[in-house]
Short mmCIF file of C-alpha atoms in Angstrom, two decimals:
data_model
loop_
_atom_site.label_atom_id
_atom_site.label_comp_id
_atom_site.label_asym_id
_atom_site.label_seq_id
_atom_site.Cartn_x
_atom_site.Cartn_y
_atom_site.Cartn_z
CA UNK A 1 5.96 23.51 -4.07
CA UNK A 2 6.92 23.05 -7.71
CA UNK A 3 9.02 24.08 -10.33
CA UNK A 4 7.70 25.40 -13.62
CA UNK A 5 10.20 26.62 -16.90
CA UNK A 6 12.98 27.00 -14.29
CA UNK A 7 11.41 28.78 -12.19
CA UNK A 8 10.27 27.45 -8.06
CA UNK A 9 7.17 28.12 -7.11
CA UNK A 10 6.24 27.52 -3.06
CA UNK A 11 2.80 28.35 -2.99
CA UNK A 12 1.10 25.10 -1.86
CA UNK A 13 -0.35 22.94 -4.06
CA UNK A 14 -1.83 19.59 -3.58
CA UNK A 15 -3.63 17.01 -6.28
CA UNK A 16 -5.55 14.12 -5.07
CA UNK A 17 -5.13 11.54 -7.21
CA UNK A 18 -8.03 9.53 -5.50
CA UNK A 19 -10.86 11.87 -6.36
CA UNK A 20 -8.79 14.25 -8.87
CA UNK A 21 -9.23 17.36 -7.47
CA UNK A 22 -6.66 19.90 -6.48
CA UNK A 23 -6.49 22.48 -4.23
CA UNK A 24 -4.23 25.41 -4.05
CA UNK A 25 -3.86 28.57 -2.04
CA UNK A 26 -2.64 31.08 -4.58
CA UNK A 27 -4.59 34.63 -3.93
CA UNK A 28 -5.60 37.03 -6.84
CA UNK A 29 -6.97 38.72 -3.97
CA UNK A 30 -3.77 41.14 -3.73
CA UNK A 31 -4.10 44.61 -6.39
CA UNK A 32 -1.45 44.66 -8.99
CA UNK A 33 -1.04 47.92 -10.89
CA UNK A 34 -1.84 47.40 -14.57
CA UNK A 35 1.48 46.54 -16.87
CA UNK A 36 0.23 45.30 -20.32
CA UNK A 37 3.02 43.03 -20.43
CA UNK A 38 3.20 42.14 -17.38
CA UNK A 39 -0.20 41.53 -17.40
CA UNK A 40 -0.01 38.97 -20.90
CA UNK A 41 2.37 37.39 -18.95
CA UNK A 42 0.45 36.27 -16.06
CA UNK A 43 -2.64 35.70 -17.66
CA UNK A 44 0.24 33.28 -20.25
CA UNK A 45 1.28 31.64 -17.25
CA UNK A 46 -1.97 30.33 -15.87
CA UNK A 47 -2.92 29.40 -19.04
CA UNK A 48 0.05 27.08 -18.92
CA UNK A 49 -0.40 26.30 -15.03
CA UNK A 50 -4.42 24.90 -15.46
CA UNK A 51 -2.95 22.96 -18.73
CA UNK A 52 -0.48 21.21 -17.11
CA UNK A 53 -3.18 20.59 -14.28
CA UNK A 54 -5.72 19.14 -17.37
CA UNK A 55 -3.00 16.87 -18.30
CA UNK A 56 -2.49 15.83 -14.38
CA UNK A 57 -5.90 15.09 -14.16
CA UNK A 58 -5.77 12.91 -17.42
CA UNK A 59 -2.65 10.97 -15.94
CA UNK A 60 -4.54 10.35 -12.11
CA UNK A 61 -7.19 8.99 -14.27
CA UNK A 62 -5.46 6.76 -16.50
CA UNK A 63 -2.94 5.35 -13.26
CA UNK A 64 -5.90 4.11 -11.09
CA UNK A 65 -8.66 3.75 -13.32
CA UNK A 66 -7.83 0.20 -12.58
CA UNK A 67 -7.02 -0.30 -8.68
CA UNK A 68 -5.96 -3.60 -9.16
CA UNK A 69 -3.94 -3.68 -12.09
CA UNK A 70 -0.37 -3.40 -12.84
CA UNK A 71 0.23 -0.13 -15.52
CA UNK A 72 3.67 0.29 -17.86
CA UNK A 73 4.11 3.79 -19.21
CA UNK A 74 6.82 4.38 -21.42
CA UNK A 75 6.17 7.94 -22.22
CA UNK A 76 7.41 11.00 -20.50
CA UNK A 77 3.90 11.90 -18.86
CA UNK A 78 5.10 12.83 -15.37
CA UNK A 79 7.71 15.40 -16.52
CA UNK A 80 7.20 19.33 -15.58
CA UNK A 81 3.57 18.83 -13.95
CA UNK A 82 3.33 19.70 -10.09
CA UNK A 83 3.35 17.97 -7.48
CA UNK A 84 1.44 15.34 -7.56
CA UNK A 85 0.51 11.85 -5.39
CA UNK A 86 -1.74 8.61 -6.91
CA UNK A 87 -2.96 5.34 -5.06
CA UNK A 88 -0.65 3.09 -6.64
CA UNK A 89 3.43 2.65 -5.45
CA UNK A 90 5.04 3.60 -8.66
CA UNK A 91 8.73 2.61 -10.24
CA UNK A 92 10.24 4.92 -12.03
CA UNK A 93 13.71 4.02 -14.39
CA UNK A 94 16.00 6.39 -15.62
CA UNK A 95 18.10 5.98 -18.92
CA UNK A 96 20.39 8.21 -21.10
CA UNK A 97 20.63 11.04 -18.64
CA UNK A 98 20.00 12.87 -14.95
CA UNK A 99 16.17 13.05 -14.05
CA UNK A 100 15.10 15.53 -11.03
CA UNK A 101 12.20 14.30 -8.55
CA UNK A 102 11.50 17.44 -6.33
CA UNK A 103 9.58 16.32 -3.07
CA UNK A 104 8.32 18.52 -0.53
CA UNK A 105 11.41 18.00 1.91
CA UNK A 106 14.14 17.33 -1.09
CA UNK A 107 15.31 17.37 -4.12
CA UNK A 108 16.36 13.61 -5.73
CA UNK A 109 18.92 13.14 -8.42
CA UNK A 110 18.51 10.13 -10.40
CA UNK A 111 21.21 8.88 -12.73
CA UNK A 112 20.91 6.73 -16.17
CA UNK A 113 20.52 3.53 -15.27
CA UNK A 114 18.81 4.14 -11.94
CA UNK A 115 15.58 3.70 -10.44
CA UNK A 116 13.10 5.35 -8.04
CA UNK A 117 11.22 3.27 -5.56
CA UNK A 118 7.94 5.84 -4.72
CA UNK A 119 5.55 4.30 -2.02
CA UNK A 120 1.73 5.63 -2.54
CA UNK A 121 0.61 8.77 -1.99
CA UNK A 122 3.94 10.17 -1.50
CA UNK A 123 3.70 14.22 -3.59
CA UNK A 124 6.29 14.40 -6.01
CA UNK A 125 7.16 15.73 -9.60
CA UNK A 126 9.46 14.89 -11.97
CA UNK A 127 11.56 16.88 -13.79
CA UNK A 128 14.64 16.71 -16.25
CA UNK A 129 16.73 18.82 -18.91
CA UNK A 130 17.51 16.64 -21.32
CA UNK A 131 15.89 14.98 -24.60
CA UNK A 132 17.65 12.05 -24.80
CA UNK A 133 16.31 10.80 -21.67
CA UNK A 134 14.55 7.56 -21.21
CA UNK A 135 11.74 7.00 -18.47
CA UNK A 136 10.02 3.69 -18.06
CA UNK A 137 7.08 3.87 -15.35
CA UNK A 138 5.70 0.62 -13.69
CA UNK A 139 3.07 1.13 -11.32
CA UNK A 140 2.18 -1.31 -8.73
CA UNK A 141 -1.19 -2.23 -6.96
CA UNK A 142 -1.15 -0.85 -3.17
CA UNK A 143 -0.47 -4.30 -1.14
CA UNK A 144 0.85 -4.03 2.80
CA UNK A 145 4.23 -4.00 2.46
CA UNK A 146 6.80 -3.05 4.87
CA UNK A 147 10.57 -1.96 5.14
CA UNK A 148 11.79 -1.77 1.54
CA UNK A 149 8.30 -0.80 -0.25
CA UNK A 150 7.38 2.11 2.74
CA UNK A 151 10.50 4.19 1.90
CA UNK A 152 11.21 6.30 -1.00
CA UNK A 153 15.21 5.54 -2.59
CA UNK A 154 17.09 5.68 -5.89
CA UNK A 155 18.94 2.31 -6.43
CA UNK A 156 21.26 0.83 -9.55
CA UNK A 157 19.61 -0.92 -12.07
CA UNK A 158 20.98 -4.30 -11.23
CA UNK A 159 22.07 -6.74 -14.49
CA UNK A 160 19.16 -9.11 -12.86
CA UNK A 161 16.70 -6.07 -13.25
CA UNK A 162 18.23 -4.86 -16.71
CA UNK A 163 17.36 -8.34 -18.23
CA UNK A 164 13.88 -8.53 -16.89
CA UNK A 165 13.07 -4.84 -17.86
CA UNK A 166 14.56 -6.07 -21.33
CA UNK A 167 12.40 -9.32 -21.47
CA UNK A 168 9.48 -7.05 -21.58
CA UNK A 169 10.44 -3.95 -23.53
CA UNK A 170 7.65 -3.62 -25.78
CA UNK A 171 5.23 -4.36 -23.10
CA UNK A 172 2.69 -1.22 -22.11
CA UNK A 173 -0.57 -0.30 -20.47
CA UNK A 174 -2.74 -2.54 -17.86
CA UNK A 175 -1.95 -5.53 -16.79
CA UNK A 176 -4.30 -7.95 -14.64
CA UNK A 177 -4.22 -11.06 -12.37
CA UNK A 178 -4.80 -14.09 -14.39
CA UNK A 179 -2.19 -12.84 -17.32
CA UNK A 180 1.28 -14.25 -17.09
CA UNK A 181 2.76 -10.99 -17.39
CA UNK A 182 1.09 -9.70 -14.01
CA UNK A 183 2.67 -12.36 -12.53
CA UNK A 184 6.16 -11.54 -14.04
CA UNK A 185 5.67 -7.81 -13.40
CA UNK A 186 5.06 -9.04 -9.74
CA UNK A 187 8.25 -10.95 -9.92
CA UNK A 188 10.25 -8.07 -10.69
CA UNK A 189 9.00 -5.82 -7.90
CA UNK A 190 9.69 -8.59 -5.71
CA UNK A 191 13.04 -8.41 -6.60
CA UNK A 192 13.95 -5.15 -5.86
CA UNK A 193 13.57 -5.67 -1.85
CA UNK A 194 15.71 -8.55 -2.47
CA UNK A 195 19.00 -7.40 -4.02
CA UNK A 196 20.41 -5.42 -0.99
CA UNK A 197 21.73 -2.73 -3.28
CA UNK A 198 23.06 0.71 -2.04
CA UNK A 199 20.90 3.66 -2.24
CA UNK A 200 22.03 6.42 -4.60
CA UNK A 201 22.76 8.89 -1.61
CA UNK A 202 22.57 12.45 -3.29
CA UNK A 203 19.12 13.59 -1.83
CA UNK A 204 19.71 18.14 -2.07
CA UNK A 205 17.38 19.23 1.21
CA UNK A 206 15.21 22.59 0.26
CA UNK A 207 13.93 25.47 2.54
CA UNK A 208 11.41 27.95 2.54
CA UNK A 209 14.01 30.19 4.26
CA UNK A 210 14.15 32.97 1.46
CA UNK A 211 17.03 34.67 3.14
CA UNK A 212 19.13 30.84 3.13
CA UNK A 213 17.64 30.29 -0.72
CA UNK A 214 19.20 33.82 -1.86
CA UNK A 215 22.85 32.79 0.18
CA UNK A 216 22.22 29.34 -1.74
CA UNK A 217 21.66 31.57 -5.32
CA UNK A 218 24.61 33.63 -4.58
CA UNK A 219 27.11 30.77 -4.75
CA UNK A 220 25.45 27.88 -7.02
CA UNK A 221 26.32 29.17 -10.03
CA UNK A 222 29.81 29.78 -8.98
CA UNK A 223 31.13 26.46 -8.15
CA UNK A 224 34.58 26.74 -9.63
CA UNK A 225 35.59 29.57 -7.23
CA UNK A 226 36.98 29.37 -3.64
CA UNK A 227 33.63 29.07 -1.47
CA UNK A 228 34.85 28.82 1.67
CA UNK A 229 32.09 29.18 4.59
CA UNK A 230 33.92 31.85 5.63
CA UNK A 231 33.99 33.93 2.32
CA UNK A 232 30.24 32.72 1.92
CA UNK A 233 29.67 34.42 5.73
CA UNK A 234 31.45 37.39 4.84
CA UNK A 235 29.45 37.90 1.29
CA UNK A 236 26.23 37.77 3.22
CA UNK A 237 26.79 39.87 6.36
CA UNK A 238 26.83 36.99 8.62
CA UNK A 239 29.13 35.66 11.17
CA UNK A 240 30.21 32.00 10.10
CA UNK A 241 28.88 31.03 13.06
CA UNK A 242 25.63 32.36 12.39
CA UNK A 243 26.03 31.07 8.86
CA UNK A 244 26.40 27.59 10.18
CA UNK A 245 23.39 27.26 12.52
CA UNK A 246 21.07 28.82 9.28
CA UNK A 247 22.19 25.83 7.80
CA UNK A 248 22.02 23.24 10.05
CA UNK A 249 18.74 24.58 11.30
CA UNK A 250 16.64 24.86 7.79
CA UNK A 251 18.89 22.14 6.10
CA UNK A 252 19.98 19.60 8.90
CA UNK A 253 22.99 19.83 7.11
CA UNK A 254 26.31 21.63 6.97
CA UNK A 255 27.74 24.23 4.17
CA UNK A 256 30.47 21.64 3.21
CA UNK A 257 28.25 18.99 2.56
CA UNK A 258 25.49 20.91 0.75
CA UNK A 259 28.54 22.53 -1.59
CA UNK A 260 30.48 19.05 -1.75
CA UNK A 261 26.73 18.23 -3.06
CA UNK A 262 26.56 21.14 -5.46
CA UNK A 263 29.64 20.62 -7.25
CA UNK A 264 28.96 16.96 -7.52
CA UNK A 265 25.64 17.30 -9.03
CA UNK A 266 27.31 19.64 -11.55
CA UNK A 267 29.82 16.95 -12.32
CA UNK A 268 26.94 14.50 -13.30
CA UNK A 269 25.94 16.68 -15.59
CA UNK A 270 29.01 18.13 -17.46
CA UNK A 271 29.67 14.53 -17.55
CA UNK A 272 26.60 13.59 -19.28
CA UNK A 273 26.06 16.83 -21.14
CA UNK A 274 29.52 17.67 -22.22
CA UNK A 275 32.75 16.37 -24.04
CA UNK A 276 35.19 18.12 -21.31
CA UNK A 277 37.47 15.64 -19.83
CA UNK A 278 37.73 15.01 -16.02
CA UNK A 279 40.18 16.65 -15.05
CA UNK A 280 38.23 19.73 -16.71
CA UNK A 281 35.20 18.77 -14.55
CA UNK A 282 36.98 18.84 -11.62
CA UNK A 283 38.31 22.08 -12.20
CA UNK A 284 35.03 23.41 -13.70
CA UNK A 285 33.77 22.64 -10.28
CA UNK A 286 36.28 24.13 -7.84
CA UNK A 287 38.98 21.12 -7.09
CA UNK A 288 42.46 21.55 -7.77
CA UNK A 289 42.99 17.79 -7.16
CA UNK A 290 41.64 15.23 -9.47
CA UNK A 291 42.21 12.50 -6.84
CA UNK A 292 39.87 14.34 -4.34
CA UNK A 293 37.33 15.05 -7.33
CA UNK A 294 37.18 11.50 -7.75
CA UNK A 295 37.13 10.47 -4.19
CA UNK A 296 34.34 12.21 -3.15
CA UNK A 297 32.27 11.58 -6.13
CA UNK A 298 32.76 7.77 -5.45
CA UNK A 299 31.51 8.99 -1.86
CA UNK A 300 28.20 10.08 -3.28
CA UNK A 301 27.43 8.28 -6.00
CA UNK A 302 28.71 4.94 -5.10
CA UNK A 303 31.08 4.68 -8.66
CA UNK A 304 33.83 6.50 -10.19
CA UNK A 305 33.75 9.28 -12.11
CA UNK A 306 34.78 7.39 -15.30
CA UNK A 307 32.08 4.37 -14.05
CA UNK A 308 29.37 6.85 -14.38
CA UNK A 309 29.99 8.51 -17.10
CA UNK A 310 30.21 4.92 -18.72
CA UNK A 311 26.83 4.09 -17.92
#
């Protein structure tokens, strides 16, 4: 599963990172009547697919050449490629805008000044949609770890961590044991697991349910209009109690929460994207009441409306 240009693709597709090869199971085996265009256009797209996996290949290679080292990556390499998994534990900081890691059970949404903790071989990809973003990489020799380093979670980037990350701002590619900065590198990982911080707690579940996924489409692009569950029931031909259980059942979570969700996602990124005010936000979003707006976005994202879109 993987999203490509905007669009989400759930073929499978998996890419060993330890002996870079790939498999997938798309089939050419099914007859498609000849469309010249249509015909450009898929040829266009895997083109762009087997590129994208050229350059994945090129990244496994370059992330555990070197087993034991420590690797800092400050370019955007990991952006729009599929999903992908590598032998190394890998952290991933966010600055100057919202970045999207798509997993096979959810979607994460990582704020500026944030970071990703992603244990090995965990299948991810990264995306994002804007150009001012800044990604620093840091990836980390496997080493038994438990608790803290097992689990994947998005965490503030702590004034502690900010100062290290600063210290060694020009620092990039492989680092080994014996250099001082392996040991400092080693430091700051170690301090992660020991700053207690709350996890970032927007994590959007995802189905292969297409008729839940077209319900979903229906109303995500409308998020400033009355969505009750049971005007959502009603638009789909479904009682609300039906409704519910499709929600719970491919979701394992309710309509309310996967709209309060929606609409707060959207705020992050009118916030970060736009000059509108808040009280615009809130109402480009479907709440009437600022004070709610704000209360439930503190509820999600651990800060204030106006704290975020300070950061």
């Amino acid at each position: 599963m993987f999203r490509f240009f905007g669009l989400r693709f759930r073929r499978k597709i998996f890419v060993r990172v330890n002996d870079s090869m790939f498999h997938n199971d798309f089939s050419m085996s099914n007859k498609i009547s000849y469309h010249p265009t249509l015909s450009l256009y898929i040829i266009s797209l895997i083109f762009v697919i087997f590129g994208h996996m050229k350059i994945l290949s090129e990244l496994i290679k370059v992330v555990d050449q070197n087993p034991d080292s420590i690797l800092v990556m400050r370019q955007q390499t990991e952006q729009r490629l599929p999903a992908h998994q590598h032998d190394k534990t890998q952290l991933l900081l966010v600055y100057g805008g919202i970045a999207y890691l798509q997993t096979e059970e959810k979607d994460f949404y990582i704020p500026s000044n944030h970071y990703i903790w992603i244990p090995k071989n965990y299948p991810h990809n990264l995306m994002f949609n804007t150009q001012d973003l800044y990604i620093i990489n840091i990836y980390f020799p496997d080493e038994k770890a438990a608790g803290f380093y097992d689990e994947l979670g998005i965490y503030p980037v702590s004034n502690l961590l900010a100062e290290m990350l600063s210290f060694s701002e020009k620092w990039q590619g492989d680092y080994f044991k014996g250099l001082w900065e392996f040991e400092f590198l080693l430091t700051l990982k170690g301090v992660l697991s020991k700053e207690n911080l709350k996890k970032f707690s927007i994590q959007l579940p995802t189905t292969d349910d297409q008729r839940l996924n077209a319900i979903i489409g229906s109303f995500k692009n409308r998020l400033n209009e009355n969505l009750s569950l049971d005007i959502i029931a009603s638009h789909s031909g479904m009682s609300v109690r039906s409704l519910t259980r499709l929600f719970q059942t491919k979701l394992h979570i309710t309509f309310v929460q996967y709209l309060k969700m929606l609409r707060i996602i959207r705020a992050m990124e009118l916030i970060k994207d736009t000059d509108l005010n808040m009280t615009e936000i809130a109402y480009e979003i479907g709440y009437s009441n600022i004070a709610a707006f704000s209360n439930n976005f503190q509820q999600l994202t651990n800060m204030r409306p106006t704290e975020f879109k300070a950061k």
